[in-house]
Short mmCIF file of C-alpha atoms in Angstrom, two decimals:
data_model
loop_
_atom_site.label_atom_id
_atom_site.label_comp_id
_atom_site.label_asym_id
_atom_site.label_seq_id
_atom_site.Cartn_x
_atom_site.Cartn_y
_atom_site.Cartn_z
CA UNK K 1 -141.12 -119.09 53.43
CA UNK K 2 -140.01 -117.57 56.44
CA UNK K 3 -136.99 -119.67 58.36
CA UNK K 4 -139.26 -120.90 61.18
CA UNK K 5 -141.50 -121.88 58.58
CA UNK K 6 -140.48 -125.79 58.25
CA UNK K 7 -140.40 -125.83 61.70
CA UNK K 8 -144.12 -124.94 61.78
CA UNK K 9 -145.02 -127.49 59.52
CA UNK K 10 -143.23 -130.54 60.41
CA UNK K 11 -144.99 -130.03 63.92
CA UNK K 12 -148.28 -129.98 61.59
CA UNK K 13 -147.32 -132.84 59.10
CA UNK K 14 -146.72 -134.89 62.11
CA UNK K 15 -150.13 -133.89 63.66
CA UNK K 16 -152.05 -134.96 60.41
CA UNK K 17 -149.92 -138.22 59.82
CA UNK K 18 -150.81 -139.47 63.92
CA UNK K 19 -154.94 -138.55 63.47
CA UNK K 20 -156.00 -140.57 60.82
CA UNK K 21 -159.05 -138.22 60.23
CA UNK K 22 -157.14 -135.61 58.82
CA UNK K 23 -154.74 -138.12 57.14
CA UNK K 24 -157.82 -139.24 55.13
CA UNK K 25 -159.37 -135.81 54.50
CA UNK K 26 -156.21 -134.81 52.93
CA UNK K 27 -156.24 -137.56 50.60
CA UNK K 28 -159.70 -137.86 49.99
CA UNK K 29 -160.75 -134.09 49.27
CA UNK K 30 -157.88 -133.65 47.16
CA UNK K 31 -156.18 -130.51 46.33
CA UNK K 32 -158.22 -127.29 46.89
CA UNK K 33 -161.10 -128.14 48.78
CA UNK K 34 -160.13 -128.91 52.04
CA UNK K 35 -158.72 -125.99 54.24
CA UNK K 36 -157.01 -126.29 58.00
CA UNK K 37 -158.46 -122.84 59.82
CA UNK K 38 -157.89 -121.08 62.54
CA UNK K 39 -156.83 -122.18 65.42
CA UNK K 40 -154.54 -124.58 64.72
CA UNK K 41 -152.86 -122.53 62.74
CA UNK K 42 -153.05 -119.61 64.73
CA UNK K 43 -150.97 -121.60 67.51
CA UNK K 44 -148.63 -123.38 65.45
CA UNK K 45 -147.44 -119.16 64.05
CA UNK K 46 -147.20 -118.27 67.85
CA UNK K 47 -144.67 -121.40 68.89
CA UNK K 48 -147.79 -123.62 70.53
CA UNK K 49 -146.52 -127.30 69.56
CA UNK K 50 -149.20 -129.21 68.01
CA UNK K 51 -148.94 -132.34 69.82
CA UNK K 52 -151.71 -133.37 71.98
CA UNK K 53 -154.18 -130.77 70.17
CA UNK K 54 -157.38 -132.87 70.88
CA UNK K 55 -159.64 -130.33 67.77
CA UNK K 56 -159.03 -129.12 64.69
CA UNK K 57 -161.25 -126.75 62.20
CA UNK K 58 -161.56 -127.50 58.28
CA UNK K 59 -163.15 -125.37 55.56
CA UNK K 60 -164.57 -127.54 52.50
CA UNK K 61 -165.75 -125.73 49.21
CA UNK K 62 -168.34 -127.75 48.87
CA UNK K 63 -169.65 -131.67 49.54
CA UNK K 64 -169.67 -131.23 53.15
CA UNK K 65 -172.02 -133.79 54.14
CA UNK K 66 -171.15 -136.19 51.54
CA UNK K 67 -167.13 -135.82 52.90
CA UNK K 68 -167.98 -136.32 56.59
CA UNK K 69 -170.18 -139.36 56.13
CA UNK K 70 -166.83 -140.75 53.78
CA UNK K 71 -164.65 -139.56 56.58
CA UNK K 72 -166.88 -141.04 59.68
CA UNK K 73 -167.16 -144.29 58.06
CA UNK K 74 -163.27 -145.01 56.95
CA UNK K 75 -161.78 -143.14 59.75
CA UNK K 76 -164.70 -145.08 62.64
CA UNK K 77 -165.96 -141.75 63.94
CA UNK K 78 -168.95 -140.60 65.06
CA UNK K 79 -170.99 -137.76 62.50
CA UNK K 80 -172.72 -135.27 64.86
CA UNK K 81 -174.77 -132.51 62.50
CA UNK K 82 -174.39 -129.40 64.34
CA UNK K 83 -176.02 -127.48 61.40
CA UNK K 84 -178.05 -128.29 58.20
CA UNK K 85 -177.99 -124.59 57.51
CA UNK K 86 -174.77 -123.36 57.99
CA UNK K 87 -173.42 -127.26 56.54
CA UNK K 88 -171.71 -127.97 59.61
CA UNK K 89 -170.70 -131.59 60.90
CA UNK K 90 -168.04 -132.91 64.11
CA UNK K 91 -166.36 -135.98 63.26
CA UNK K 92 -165.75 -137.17 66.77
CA UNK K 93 -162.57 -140.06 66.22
CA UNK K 94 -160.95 -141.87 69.62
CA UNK K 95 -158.40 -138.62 70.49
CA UNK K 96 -159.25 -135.78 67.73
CA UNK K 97 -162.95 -133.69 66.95
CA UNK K 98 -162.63 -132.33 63.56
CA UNK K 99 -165.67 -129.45 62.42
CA UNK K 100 -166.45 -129.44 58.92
CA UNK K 101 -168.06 -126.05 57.92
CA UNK K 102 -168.55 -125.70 53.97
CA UNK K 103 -167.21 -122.26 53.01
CA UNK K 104 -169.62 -119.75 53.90
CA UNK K 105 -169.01 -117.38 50.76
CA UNK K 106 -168.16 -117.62 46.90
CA UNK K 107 -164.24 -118.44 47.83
CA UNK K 108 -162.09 -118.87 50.48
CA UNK K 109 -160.31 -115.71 50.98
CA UNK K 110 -164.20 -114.40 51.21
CA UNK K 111 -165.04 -117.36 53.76
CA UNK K 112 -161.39 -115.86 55.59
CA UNK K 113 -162.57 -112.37 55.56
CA UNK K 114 -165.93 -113.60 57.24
CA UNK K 115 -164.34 -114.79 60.49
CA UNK K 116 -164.37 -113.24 63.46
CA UNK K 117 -160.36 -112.13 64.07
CA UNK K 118 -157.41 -111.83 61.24
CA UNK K 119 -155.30 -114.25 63.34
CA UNK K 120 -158.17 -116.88 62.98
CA UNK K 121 -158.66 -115.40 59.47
CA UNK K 122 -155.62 -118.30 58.54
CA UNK K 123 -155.88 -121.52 56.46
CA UNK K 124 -153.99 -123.89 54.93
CA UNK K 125 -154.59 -126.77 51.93
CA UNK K 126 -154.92 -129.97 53.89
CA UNK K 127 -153.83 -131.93 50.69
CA UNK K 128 -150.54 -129.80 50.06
CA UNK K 129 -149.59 -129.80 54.10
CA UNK K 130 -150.16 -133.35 54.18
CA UNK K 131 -147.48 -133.55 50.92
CA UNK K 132 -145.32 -130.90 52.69
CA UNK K 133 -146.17 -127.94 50.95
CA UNK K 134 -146.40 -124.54 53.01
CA UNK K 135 -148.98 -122.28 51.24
CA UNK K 136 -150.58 -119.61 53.94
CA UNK K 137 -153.30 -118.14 53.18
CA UNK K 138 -153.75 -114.61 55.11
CA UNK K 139 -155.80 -112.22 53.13
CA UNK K 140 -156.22 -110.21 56.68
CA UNK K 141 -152.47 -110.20 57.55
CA UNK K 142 -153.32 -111.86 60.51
CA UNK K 143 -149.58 -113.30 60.57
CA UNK K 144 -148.70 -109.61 61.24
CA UNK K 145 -151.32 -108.95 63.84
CA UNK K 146 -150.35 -112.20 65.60
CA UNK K 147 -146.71 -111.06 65.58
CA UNK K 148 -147.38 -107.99 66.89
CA UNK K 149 -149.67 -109.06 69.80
CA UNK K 150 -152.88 -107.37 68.38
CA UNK K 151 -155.88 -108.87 68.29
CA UNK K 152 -157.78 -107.02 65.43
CA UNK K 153 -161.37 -107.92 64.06
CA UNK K 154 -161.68 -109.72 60.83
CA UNK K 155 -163.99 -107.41 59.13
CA UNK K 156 -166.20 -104.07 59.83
CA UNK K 157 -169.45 -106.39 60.59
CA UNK K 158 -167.70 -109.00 62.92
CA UNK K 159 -168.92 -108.37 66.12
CA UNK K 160 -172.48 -107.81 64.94
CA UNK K 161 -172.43 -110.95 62.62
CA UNK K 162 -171.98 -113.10 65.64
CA UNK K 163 -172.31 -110.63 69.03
CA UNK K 164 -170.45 -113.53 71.27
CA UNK K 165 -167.11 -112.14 69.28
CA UNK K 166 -167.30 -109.48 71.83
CA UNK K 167 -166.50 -111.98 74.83
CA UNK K 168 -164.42 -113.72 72.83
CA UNK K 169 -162.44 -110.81 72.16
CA UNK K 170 -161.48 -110.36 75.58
CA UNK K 171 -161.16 -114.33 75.99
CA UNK K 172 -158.94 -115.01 73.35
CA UNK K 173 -156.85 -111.34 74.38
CA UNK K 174 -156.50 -112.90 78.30
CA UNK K 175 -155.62 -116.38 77.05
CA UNK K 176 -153.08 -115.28 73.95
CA UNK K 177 -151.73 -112.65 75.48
CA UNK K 178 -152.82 -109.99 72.82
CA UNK K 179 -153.49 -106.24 72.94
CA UNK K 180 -157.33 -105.29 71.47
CA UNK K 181 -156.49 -103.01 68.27
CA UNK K 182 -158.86 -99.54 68.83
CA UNK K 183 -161.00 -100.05 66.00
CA UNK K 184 -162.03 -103.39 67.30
CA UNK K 185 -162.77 -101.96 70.95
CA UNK K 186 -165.09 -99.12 68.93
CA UNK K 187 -166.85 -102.02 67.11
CA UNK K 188 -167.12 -103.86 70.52
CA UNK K 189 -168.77 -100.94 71.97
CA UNK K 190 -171.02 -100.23 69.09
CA UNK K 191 -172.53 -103.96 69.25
CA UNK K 192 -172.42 -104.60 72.65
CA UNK K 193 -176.00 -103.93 72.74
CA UNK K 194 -176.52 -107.49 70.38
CA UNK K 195 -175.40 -109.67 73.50
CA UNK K 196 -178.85 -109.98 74.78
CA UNK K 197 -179.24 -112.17 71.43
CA UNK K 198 -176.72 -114.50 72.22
CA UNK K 199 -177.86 -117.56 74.86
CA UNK K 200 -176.79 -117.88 77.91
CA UNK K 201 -175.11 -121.70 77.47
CA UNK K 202 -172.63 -119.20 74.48
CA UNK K 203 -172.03 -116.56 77.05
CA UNK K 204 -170.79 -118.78 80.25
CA UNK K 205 -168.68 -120.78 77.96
CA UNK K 206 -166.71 -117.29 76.77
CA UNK K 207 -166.86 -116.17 80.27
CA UNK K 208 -165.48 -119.34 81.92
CA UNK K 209 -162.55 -119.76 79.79
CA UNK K 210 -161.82 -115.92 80.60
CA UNK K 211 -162.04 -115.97 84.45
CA UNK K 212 -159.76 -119.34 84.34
CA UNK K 213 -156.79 -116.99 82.86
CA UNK K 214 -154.21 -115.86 85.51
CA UNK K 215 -154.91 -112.24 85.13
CA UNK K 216 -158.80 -111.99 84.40
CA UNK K 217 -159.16 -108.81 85.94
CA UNK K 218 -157.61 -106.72 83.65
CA UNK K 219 -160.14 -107.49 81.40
CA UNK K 220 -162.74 -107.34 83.23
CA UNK K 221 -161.61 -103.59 83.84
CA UNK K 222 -161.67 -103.30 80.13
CA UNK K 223 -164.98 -104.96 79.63
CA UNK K 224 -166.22 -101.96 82.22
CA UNK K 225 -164.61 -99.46 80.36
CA UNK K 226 -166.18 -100.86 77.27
CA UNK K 227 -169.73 -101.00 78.59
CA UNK K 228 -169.72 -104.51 78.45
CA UNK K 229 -169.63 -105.66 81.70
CA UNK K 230 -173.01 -104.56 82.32
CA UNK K 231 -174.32 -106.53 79.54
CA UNK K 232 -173.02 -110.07 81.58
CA UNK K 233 -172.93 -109.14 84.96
CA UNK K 234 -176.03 -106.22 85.42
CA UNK K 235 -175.88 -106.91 89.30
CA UNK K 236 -171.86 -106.38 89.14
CA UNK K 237 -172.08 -103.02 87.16
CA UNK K 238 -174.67 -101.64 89.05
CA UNK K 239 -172.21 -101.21 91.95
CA UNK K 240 -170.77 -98.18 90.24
CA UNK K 241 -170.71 -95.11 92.16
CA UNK K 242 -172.28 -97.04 95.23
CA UNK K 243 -170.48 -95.39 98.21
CA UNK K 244 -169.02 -97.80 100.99
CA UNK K 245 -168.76 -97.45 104.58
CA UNK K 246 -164.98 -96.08 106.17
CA UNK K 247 -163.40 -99.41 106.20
CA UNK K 248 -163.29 -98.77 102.43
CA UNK K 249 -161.44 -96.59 100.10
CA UNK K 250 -163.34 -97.74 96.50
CA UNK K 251 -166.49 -97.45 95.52
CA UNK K 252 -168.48 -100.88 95.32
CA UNK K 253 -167.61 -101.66 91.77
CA UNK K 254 -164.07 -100.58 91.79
CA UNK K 255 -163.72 -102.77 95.25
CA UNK K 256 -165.64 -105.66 93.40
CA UNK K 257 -162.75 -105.17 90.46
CA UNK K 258 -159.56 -104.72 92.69
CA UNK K 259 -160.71 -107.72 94.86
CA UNK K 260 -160.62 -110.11 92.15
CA UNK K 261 -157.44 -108.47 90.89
CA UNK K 262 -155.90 -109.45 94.44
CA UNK K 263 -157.30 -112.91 94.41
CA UNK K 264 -155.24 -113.12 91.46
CA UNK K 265 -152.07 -111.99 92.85
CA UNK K 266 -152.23 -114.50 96.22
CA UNK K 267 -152.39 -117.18 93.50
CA UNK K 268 -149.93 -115.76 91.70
CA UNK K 269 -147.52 -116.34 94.65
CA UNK K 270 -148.92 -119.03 96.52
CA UNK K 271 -148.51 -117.12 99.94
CA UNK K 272 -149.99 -117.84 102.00
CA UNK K 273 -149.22 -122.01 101.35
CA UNK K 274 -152.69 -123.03 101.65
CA UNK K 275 -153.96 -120.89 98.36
CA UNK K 276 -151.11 -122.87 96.19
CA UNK K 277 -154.23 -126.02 96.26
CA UNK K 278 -156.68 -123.46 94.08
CA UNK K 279 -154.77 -123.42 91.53
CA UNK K 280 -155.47 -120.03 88.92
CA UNK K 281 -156.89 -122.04 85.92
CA UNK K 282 -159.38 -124.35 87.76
CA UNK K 283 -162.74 -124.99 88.57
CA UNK K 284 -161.51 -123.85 92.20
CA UNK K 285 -160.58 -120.76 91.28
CA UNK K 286 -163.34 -119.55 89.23
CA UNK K 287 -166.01 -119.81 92.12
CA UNK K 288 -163.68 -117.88 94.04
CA UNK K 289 -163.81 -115.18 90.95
CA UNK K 290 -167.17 -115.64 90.61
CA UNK K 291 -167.94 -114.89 94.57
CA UNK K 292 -166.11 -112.16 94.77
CA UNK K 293 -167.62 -110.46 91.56
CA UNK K 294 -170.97 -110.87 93.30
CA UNK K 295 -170.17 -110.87 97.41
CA UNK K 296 -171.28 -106.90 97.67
CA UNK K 297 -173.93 -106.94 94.78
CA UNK K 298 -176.54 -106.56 97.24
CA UNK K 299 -175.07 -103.60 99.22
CA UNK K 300 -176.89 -101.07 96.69
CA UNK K 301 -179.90 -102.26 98.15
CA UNK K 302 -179.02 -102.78 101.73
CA UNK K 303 -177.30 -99.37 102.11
CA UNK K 304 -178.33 -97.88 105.39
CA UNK K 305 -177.01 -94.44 106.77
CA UNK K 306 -175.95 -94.67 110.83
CA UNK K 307 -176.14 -92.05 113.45
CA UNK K 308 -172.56 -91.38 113.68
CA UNK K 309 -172.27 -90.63 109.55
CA UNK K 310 -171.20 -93.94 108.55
CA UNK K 311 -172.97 -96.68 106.10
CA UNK K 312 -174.59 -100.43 107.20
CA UNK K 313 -175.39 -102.93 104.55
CA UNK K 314 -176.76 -105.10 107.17
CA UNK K 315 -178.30 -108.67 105.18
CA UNK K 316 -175.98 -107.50 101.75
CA UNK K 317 -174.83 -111.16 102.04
CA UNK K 318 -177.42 -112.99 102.00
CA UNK K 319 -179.33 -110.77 99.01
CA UNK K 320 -175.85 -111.14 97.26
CA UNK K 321 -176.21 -114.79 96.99
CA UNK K 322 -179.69 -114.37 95.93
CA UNK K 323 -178.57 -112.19 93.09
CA UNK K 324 -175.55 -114.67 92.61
CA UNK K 325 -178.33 -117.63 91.88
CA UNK K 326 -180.55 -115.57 89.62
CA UNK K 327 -177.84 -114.79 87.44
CA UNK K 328 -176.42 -118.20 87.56
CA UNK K 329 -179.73 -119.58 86.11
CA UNK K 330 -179.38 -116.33 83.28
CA UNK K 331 -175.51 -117.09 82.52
CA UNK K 332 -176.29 -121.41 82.83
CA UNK K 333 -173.96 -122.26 85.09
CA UNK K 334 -173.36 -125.40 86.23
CA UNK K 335 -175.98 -126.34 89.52
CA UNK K 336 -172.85 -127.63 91.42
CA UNK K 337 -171.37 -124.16 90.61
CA UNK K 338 -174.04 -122.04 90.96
CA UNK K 339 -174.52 -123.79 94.94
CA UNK K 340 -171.00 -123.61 95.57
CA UNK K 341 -170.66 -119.88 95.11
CA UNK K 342 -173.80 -118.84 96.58
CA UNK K 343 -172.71 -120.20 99.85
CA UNK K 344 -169.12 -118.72 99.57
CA UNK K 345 -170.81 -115.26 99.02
CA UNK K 346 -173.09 -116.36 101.91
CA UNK K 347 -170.50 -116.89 104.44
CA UNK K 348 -168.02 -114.51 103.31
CA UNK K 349 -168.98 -111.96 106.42
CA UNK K 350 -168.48 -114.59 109.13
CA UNK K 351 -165.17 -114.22 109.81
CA UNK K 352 -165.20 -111.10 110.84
CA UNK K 353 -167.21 -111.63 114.03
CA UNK K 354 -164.13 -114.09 114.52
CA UNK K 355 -161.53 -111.69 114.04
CA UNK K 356 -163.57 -109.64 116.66
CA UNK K 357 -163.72 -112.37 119.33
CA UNK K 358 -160.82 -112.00 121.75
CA UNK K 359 -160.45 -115.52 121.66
CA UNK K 360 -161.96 -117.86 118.88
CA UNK K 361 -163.32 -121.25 120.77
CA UNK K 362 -163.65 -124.78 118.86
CA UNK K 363 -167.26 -124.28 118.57
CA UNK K 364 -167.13 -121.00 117.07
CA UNK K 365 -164.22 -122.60 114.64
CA UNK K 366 -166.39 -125.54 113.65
CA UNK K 367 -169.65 -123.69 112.85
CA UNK K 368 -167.39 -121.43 110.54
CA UNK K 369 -166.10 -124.56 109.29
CA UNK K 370 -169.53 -125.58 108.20
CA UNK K 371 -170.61 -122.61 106.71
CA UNK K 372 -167.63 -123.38 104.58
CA UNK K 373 -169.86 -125.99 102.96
CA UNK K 374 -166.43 -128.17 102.25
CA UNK K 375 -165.01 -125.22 100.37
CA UNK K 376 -163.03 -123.90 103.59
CA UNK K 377 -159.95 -122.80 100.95
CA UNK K 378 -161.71 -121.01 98.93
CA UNK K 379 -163.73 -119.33 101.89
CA UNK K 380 -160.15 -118.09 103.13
CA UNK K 381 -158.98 -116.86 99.31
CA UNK K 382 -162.93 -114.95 99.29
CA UNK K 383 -162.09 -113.24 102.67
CA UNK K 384 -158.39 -112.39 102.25
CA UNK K 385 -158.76 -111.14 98.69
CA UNK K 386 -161.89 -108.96 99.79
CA UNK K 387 -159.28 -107.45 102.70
CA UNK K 388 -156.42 -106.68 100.39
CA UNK K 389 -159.07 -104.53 98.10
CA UNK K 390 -160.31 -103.01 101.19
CA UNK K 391 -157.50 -100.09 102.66
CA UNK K 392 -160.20 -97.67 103.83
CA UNK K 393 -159.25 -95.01 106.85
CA UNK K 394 -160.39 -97.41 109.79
CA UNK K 395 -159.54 -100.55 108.42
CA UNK K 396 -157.41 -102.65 110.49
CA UNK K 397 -153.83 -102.72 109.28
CA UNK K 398 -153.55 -106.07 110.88
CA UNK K 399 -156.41 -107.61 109.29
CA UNK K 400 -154.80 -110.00 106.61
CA UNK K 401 -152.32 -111.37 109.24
CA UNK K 402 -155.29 -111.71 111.52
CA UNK K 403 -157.31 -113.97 108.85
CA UNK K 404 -154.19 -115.76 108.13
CA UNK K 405 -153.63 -116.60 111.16
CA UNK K 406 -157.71 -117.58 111.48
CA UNK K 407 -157.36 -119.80 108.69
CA UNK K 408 -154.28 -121.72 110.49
CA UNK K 409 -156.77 -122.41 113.29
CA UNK K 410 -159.37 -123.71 110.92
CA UNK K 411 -157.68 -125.75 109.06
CA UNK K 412 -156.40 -127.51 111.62
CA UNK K 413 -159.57 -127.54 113.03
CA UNK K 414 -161.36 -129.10 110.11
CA UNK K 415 -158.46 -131.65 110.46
CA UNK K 416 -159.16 -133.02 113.31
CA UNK K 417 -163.39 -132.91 112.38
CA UNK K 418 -161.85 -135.02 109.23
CA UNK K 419 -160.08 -137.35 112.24
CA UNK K 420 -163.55 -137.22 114.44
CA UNK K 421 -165.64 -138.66 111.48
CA UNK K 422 -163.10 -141.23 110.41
CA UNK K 423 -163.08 -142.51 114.18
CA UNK K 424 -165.93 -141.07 116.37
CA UNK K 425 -166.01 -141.81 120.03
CA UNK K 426 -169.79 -143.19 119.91
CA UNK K 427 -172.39 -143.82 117.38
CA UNK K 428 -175.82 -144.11 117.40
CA UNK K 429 -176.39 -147.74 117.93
CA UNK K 430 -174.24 -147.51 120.55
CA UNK K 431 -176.82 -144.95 122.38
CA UNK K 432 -179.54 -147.23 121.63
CA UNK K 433 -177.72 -149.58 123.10
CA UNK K 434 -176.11 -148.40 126.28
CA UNK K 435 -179.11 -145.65 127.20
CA UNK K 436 -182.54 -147.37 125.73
CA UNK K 437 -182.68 -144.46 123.35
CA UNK K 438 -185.28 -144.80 120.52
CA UNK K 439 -183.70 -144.08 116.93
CA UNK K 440 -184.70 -140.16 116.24
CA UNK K 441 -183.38 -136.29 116.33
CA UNK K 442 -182.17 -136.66 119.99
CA UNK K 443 -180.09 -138.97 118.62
CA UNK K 444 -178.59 -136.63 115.81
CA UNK K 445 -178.33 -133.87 118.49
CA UNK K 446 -176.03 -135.72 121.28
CA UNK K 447 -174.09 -137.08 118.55
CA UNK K 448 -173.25 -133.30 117.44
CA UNK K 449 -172.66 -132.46 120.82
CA UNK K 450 -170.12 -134.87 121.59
CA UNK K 451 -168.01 -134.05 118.48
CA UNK K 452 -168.43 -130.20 119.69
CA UNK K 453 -166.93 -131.44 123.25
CA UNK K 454 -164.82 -133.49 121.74
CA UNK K 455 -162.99 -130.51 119.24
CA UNK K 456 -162.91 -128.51 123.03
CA UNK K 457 -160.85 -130.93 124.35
CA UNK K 458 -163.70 -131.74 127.03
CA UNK K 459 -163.90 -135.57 125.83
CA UNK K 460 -161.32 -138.02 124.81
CA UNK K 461 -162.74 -141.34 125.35
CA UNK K 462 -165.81 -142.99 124.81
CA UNK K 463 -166.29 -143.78 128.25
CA UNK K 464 -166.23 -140.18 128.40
CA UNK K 465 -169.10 -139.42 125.73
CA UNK K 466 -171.08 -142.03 126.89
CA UNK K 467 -171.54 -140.33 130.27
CA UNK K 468 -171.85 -137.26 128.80
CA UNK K 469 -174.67 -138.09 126.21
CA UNK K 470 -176.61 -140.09 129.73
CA UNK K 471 -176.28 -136.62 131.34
CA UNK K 472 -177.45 -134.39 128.56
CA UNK K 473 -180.00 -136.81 127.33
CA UNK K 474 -181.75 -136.47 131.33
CA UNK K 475 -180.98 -132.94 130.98
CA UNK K 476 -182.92 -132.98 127.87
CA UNK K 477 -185.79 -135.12 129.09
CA UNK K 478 -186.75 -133.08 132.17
#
């Protein structure tokens, strides 16, 4: 036993003692049938504490059905079947889910040998942990691999066993902090083909969890380099070698990769303040990832030559977002998601026609605002991240302070819009009642014009709007 050893397992002789699931299947299975796997383990070798771990993995020789109706029924969980084949049951219990998979060869060092990566090629007897006995089981010397920072496949046939090891070979190397062993890339590379097997619900879970982790863009690099970014993101890939106008120095896919990769960094240190509220591991966060890995898909098909030499991609936006949605629908994103990003990828050009103006004017400011679709931060991270990956010969070297400075005015903009609808100067009964107006769009539209005048600084009182809306409305009726 290695010094830190005890230390490792009186973190995971507390965790069995406080779930009463495992407690039971420790001293129901008795010795030698009932295994802790990977994960847990895993985590516990690498210094993660065990406390508040709401899953945990368990090998049975053989009964596995019998055990998890015994364990549902003493321990008052719920028995979901997630596999008569492959003998597969979830306990779900009030703050643990336990998986039950029956060993899925002659033994368990062949069941270990099976799995997908040598550190989750780990186990442990449930009924000698729970007595205080250390025993680790590592026929792959994943305890090695783990201490070393390599993530190394579990077996020759791992990645074509199960293709969505591929994605969750780059997941588990962004999250862990692991370097991919060579021999593991070459089996990547030699099943990456097998990915069209795997369903799309498989692949956005894998690809989620990646593009939450702080520095998600190194691996997408490597998932280019290993042909496998074109397996998940077609529309992405095919940006290689697209040629951009002179405001760019990158090709399309290597702007589409060094944009994210800046994203990343403005998280990273929270300047400007208003990008420390999408935080790098939210739900925030990974539209912004996912709109700028499609805002220029639709440039290969919108590239135009100009007179003077250069290159237009006049509509790529709005083709983007419709390539964004397909693949949404292919990759099962969330609806919510799916919306939120297309308009982000949508809008993403807007600003610049701001930047442009001389002088940006509360109208201009608001209809920006609404284009934002409520997602006005994440809008700003889209734009600013694109910027930084774009250092072409006539870009504007002012152009980030520019936006910055943009985004100051908008936010305070959408401020006082936030301050307008909380307390608005008139409402619609009050047209009806004061003008004799009949309930309709010419309601809507005065309404919108008063909160335009009203952001301009034109009207402050609703004296004010009430003259103004008796004005336009005659204006209107003529």
């Amino acid at each position: 036993m290695k010094p830190t050893d005890q230390h490792i397992f009186d973190d995971l002789r507390a965790l069995i003692r406080a779930h009463p699931l495992l407690r039971l299947a420790a001293r129901e299975a008795g010795p030698g049938r009932v295994f802790l796997v990977g994960g847990l383990i895993r985590d516990l070798l690498a210094g993660r504490s065990a406390a508040g771990r709401k899953d945990a993995d368990l090998a049975v020789s053989r009964g596995v059905l019998s055990l998890g109706r015994t364990l549902a029924r003493l321990g008052k969980a719920r028995m979901v079947l997630l596999s008569e084949k492959d003998k597969t049951v979830r306990l779900v219990g009030p703050v643990l889910e336990v998986d039950l998979t029956q060993f899925r060869a002659s033994s368990l060092e062949e069941d270990l040998r099976a799995r997908d990566f040598t550190i989750n090629a780990l186990a442990l007897d449930l009924h000698l942990a729970e007595r205080g006995e250390i025993r680790l089981i590592d026929p792959c010397q994943g305890r090695a691999d783990l201490e070393q920072g390599i993530l190394r496949a579990a077996n020759p046939d791992a990645m074509t066993q199960d293709p969505l090891r591929i994605l969750r070979a780059y997941r588990l190397g962004a999250e862990l902090g692991l370097t991919l062993a060579g021999g593991t890339r070459t089996l990547i590379r030699r099943a990456v083909r097998d990915l069209d097997r795997i369903a799309g619900e498989r692949i956005n879970a894998e690809l989620t969890r990646l593009l939450q982790t702080p520095d998600s863009a190194t691996w997408l690099r490597l998932m280019e380099t290993d042909g496998v970014l074109g397996a998940v993101f077609p529309e992405v890939a095919a940006l290689e070698g697209v040629a951009q106008n002179r405001f760019h120095n990158l090709n399309g896919l290597e702007h589409t990769l060094e944009a994210v990769r800046q994203a990343e960094l403005v998280l990273a240190r929270g300047e400007p303040p208003w990008t420390r509220e999408i935080k790098a591991g939210n739900n925030r966060a990974l539209m912004v990832k996912l709109a700028l890995l499609y805002h220029d898909t639709g440039k290969k098909d919108t590239a135009a030559p100009k007179p003077d030499g250069g290159i237009s991609f006049l509509g790529h936006d709005s083709l983007s977002r419709d390539l964004w949605l397909k693949a949404s629908m292919r990759l099962r994103f969330p609806r919510e998601t799916a919306k939120a990003v297309g308009g982000l990828i949508r809008a993403h050009m807007r600003p610049l026609s701001l930047l442009l103006a001389p002088r940006v004017t509360p109208r201009a400011a608001r209809r920006l605002i609404l284009a934002a679709g409520g997602r006005l931060l994440e809008l700003g991270l889209v734009c600013l991240a694109d910027s930084l990956a774009t250092q072409g010969p006539e870009k504007d070297p002012q152009a980030e302070d520019r936006l910055v400075e943009l985004w100051a005015l908008l936010l305070e903009t959408e401020s006082r819009l936030a301050v307008q609808a909380r307390e608005p100067l008139l409402r619609g009964d009050d047209l009806v009642r004061e003008l004799g107006l009949e309930p309709g769009p010419m309601i809507g539209r005065l309404l919108s014009g008063v909160e335009g005048a009203r952001l301009a600084g034109e009207l402050n009182t609703g004296e004010e709007a009430l003259e103004w809306c008796r004005n336009e409305s005659e204006r209107l009726s003529r």
